[in-house]
Short mmCIF file of C-alpha atoms in Angstrom, two decimals:
data_model
loop_
_atom_site.label_atom_id
_atom_site.label_comp_id
_atom_site.label_asym_id
_atom_site.label_seq_id
_atom_site.Cartn_x
_atom_site.Cartn_y
_atom_site.Cartn_z
CA UNK A 1 80.63 -6.52 -165.86
CA UNK A 2 78.51 -3.92 -164.07
CA UNK A 3 74.80 -3.98 -164.83
CA UNK A 4 72.40 -1.08 -165.18
CA UNK A 5 72.12 0.98 -162.01
CA UNK A 6 69.59 3.64 -161.09
CA UNK A 7 69.38 6.26 -158.38
CA UNK A 8 67.68 7.02 -156.13
CA UNK A 9 65.79 3.86 -155.24
CA UNK A 10 62.80 5.72 -153.85
CA UNK A 11 61.70 9.33 -154.03
CA UNK A 12 58.78 11.29 -152.62
CA UNK A 13 57.80 14.63 -154.16
CA UNK A 14 54.82 16.93 -154.04
CA UNK A 15 52.66 18.02 -156.93
CA UNK A 16 54.22 20.79 -159.01
CA UNK A 17 57.81 19.97 -158.06
CA UNK A 18 60.54 18.83 -160.41
CA UNK A 19 62.51 15.58 -160.21
CA UNK A 20 65.67 14.13 -161.75
CA UNK A 21 66.27 10.40 -161.97
CA UNK A 22 69.63 8.91 -162.92
CA UNK A 23 70.77 5.84 -164.78
CA UNK A 24 74.16 4.30 -165.47
CA UNK A 25 74.30 2.06 -168.51
CA UNK A 26 75.78 -1.37 -168.64
CA UNK A 27 79.39 -1.33 -169.78
CA UNK A 28 79.68 -1.14 -173.59
CA UNK A 29 76.12 0.06 -174.13
CA UNK A 30 75.50 3.38 -175.91
CA UNK A 31 71.71 3.44 -175.97
CA UNK A 32 69.41 4.17 -173.05
CA UNK A 33 65.63 3.87 -172.95
CA UNK A 34 63.32 5.03 -170.18
CA UNK A 35 60.02 3.42 -169.26
CA UNK A 36 57.24 4.33 -166.84
CA UNK A 37 55.49 1.48 -165.04
CA UNK A 38 52.34 2.51 -163.23
CA UNK A 39 51.00 0.23 -160.52
CA UNK A 40 49.47 -2.89 -162.02
CA UNK A 41 50.53 -2.03 -165.57
CA UNK A 42 53.25 -2.98 -167.98
CA UNK A 43 56.11 -0.56 -168.64
CA UNK A 44 55.42 2.22 -171.16
CA UNK A 45 58.14 3.69 -173.34
CA UNK A 46 58.99 7.32 -172.56
CA UNK A 47 61.98 7.98 -174.81
CA UNK A 48 65.34 6.70 -175.95
CA UNK A 49 68.75 8.33 -176.14
CA UNK A 50 71.47 7.26 -178.52
CA UNK A 51 74.87 8.96 -178.54
CA UNK A 52 73.53 11.90 -176.53
CA UNK A 53 70.57 12.60 -178.84
CA UNK A 54 66.90 11.80 -178.31
CA UNK A 55 66.20 8.96 -180.72
CA UNK A 56 62.51 8.19 -180.34
CA UNK A 57 59.75 9.20 -177.99
CA UNK A 58 56.56 7.63 -176.71
CA UNK A 59 53.29 9.34 -175.88
CA UNK A 60 54.55 11.51 -173.03
CA UNK A 61 54.28 15.32 -172.71
CA UNK A 62 57.28 17.64 -173.07
CA UNK A 63 57.58 18.06 -169.31
CA UNK A 64 59.29 14.66 -169.49
CA UNK A 65 62.78 15.33 -170.78
CA UNK A 66 66.13 13.64 -170.68
CA UNK A 67 69.83 13.84 -171.19
CA UNK A 68 72.55 11.39 -172.10
CA UNK A 69 76.14 12.11 -171.22
CA UNK A 70 79.36 11.22 -173.07
CA UNK A 71 79.86 8.22 -170.77
CA UNK A 72 76.33 7.09 -171.86
CA UNK A 73 74.79 7.58 -168.43
CA UNK A 74 71.41 9.28 -168.55
CA UNK A 75 68.94 11.44 -166.67
CA UNK A 76 65.18 11.64 -166.78
CA UNK A 77 63.70 14.97 -165.74
CA UNK A 78 60.05 15.52 -164.98
CA UNK A 79 58.74 19.05 -164.43
CA UNK A 80 55.47 20.16 -162.85
CA UNK A 81 54.84 16.79 -161.25
CA UNK A 82 51.31 15.44 -161.25
CA UNK A 83 49.78 12.78 -159.04
CA UNK A 84 49.61 10.40 -162.04
CA UNK A 85 53.39 10.57 -162.39
CA UNK A 86 53.63 8.25 -159.39
CA UNK A 87 55.18 5.10 -160.83
CA UNK A 88 58.26 2.92 -161.10
CA UNK A 89 60.67 4.44 -163.62
CA UNK A 90 62.84 1.92 -165.39
CA UNK A 91 65.98 2.56 -167.35
CA UNK A 92 67.23 0.06 -169.90
CA UNK A 93 70.47 0.06 -171.86
CA UNK A 94 71.35 -1.69 -175.08
CA UNK A 95 74.03 -1.96 -177.71
CA UNK A 96 73.02 0.04 -180.77
CA UNK A 97 74.54 -2.46 -183.10
CA UNK A 98 72.60 -5.31 -181.52
CA UNK A 99 70.27 -6.66 -184.16
CA UNK A 100 67.89 -7.80 -181.49
CA UNK A 101 67.92 -4.58 -179.48
CA UNK A 102 68.03 -6.64 -176.33
CA UNK A 103 67.53 -4.25 -173.47
CA UNK A 104 68.95 -4.72 -169.99
CA UNK A 105 66.91 -3.16 -167.22
CA UNK A 106 67.92 -1.48 -164.01
CA UNK A 107 66.05 -2.03 -160.72
CA UNK A 108 64.02 1.15 -161.15
CA UNK A 109 63.25 4.28 -159.16
CA UNK A 110 59.94 4.34 -157.30
CA UNK A 111 58.52 7.89 -157.49
CA UNK A 112 55.62 8.90 -155.27
CA UNK A 113 53.92 12.24 -155.91
CA UNK A 114 51.79 13.56 -153.06
CA UNK B 1 52.08 -0.67 -185.12
CA UNK B 2 52.67 -3.37 -182.57
CA UNK B 3 50.65 -4.42 -179.54
CA UNK B 4 50.57 -7.23 -177.00
CA UNK B 5 47.68 -8.85 -175.15
CA UNK B 6 48.28 -11.05 -172.15
CA UNK B 7 45.28 -13.17 -171.26
CA UNK B 8 44.77 -13.47 -167.53
CA UNK B 9 46.10 -10.90 -165.10
CA UNK B 10 46.49 -13.60 -162.44
CA UNK B 11 47.37 -17.28 -162.84
CA UNK B 12 47.63 -19.67 -159.91
CA UNK B 13 49.20 -23.14 -160.14
CA UNK B 14 50.30 -25.77 -157.68
CA UNK B 15 53.96 -26.54 -157.20
CA UNK B 16 54.97 -29.15 -159.80
CA UNK B 17 52.12 -28.30 -162.16
CA UNK B 18 52.42 -26.97 -165.70
CA UNK B 19 52.75 -23.22 -166.09
CA UNK B 20 51.09 -21.65 -169.13
CA UNK B 21 51.06 -17.88 -169.57
CA UNK B 22 49.38 -16.59 -172.70
CA UNK B 23 50.55 -13.82 -175.01
CA UNK B 24 49.10 -12.70 -178.33
CA UNK B 25 50.71 -10.02 -180.41
CA UNK B 26 49.84 -7.75 -183.26
CA UNK B 27 52.53 -6.53 -185.61
CA UNK B 28 52.58 -5.16 -189.14
CA UNK B 29 56.12 -6.44 -189.65
CA UNK B 30 57.85 -9.65 -188.54
CA UNK B 31 58.20 -9.16 -184.81
CA UNK B 32 60.79 -9.82 -182.20
CA UNK B 33 59.13 -11.16 -179.05
CA UNK B 34 60.33 -11.26 -175.48
CA UNK B 35 59.28 -12.57 -172.10
CA UNK B 36 60.48 -10.71 -169.02
CA UNK B 37 60.04 -11.59 -165.36
CA UNK B 38 59.74 -9.07 -162.54
CA UNK B 39 60.16 -10.07 -158.91
CA UNK B 40 58.67 -7.81 -156.23
CA UNK B 41 60.43 -4.45 -155.98
CA UNK B 42 62.86 -5.32 -158.75
CA UNK B 43 63.44 -4.45 -162.38
CA UNK B 44 62.84 -6.69 -165.37
CA UNK B 45 64.90 -9.76 -166.18
CA UNK B 46 64.89 -11.31 -169.66
CA UNK B 47 63.61 -14.90 -169.68
CA UNK B 48 63.79 -15.57 -173.40
CA UNK B 49 63.46 -13.99 -176.82
CA UNK B 50 62.28 -14.87 -180.32
CA UNK B 51 64.18 -13.21 -183.13
CA UNK B 52 63.05 -15.13 -186.24
CA UNK B 53 65.27 -18.16 -185.80
CA UNK B 54 63.84 -21.31 -184.19
CA UNK B 55 60.16 -21.05 -183.34
CA UNK B 56 60.60 -22.94 -180.06
CA UNK B 57 62.70 -20.81 -177.79
CA UNK B 58 64.27 -22.03 -174.59
CA UNK B 59 65.05 -19.59 -171.81
CA UNK B 60 66.37 -19.48 -168.32
CA UNK B 61 64.92 -21.29 -165.30
CA UNK B 62 63.32 -24.01 -167.45
CA UNK B 63 60.94 -21.72 -169.33
CA UNK B 64 60.24 -21.97 -173.03
CA UNK B 65 57.94 -20.31 -175.53
CA UNK B 66 56.72 -21.18 -179.00
CA UNK B 67 56.20 -18.62 -181.74
CA UNK B 68 53.07 -19.45 -183.75
CA UNK B 69 52.63 -17.04 -186.62
CA UNK B 70 49.24 -18.45 -187.67
CA UNK B 71 47.88 -17.82 -184.17
CA UNK B 72 49.92 -14.63 -183.54
CA UNK B 73 50.85 -16.17 -180.21
CA UNK B 74 53.96 -16.53 -178.07
CA UNK B 75 52.82 -18.42 -174.99
CA UNK B 76 55.24 -19.09 -172.14
CA UNK B 77 55.39 -22.55 -170.56
CA UNK B 78 57.25 -24.43 -167.88
CA UNK B 79 56.61 -28.14 -167.28
CA UNK B 80 56.85 -28.02 -163.50
CA UNK B 81 56.28 -24.91 -161.39
CA UNK B 82 58.54 -24.06 -158.48
CA UNK B 83 57.76 -21.76 -155.59
CA UNK B 84 60.52 -19.43 -156.77
CA UNK B 85 58.64 -18.87 -160.07
CA UNK B 86 56.09 -16.68 -158.27
CA UNK B 87 56.49 -13.29 -159.93
CA UNK B 88 54.98 -11.07 -162.58
CA UNK B 89 55.61 -11.95 -166.21
CA UNK B 90 55.54 -9.53 -169.12
CA UNK B 91 55.37 -10.29 -172.81
CA UNK B 92 56.83 -7.63 -175.09
CA UNK B 93 57.13 -7.00 -178.82
CA UNK B 94 59.39 -4.87 -180.93
CA UNK B 95 60.32 -4.54 -184.55
CA UNK B 96 63.76 -5.15 -185.98
CA UNK B 97 65.82 -2.01 -185.98
CA UNK B 98 68.89 -0.27 -184.81
CA UNK B 99 67.50 1.94 -182.14
CA UNK B 100 64.87 4.60 -182.38
CA UNK B 101 61.24 4.08 -181.63
CA UNK B 102 61.12 1.01 -183.87
CA UNK B 103 63.49 -0.78 -181.56
CA UNK B 104 61.64 -0.10 -178.36
CA UNK B 105 59.62 -2.56 -176.40
CA UNK B 106 55.84 -2.57 -176.22
CA UNK B 107 54.70 -4.50 -173.17
CA UNK B 108 51.56 -6.31 -172.23
CA UNK B 109 49.89 -5.56 -168.92
CA UNK B 110 51.52 -8.52 -167.23
CA UNK B 111 50.42 -11.77 -165.63
CA UNK B 112 51.01 -12.38 -161.96
CA UNK B 113 51.90 -16.00 -161.30
CA UNK B 114 51.19 -17.51 -157.89
CA UNK B 115 52.51 -20.95 -156.96
CA UNK B 116 50.73 -22.89 -154.21
CA UNK B 117 52.64 -25.43 -152.13
#
């Protein structure tokens, strides 16, 4: 069974640019959640996608957007990058019918905004 | 609304000593509680979870946690620390649900565990 994978591992961008991060769900999972983990902090929920629709959103501005594809892989897009967007971005997949909503995390993408 | 407080951003123990990492939660509904571990430059790995069954939960790598409703606590313990336990530990809470924002994890700020030889 393949776990959650994310690409790229590391990324360096400059302020004002746009970035796309990618996530492949664990086999059999149809729900993907994205989290932002700033240095020294716990992960913060950005949004969740279920069956290709946004299904919940945290306290993040609209320049954070996403997509989920029919194979349940997902993208996180961030426009107009700001210095504070520098963080580890974690993707987690889960089975919608799981009563416990246990989420399985990928290794993350480290984004640095200069 | 749910929230998590982890007491102590850094905990240092000697190898073989008891590990105790503290977590208190706030939740308006019966919570589900989780402990995750994060090794340097890696994602999060689930250690254990409480989902309203037994209040004493056993996890991987010899860790366990006890849900105490009266104290709104879910502290993580391990009887004997090993060097390989050095990592950052996150407590998280969510509410029962089938996806959507109710089902998403709210994390504490984390506790970094150091193990001295």
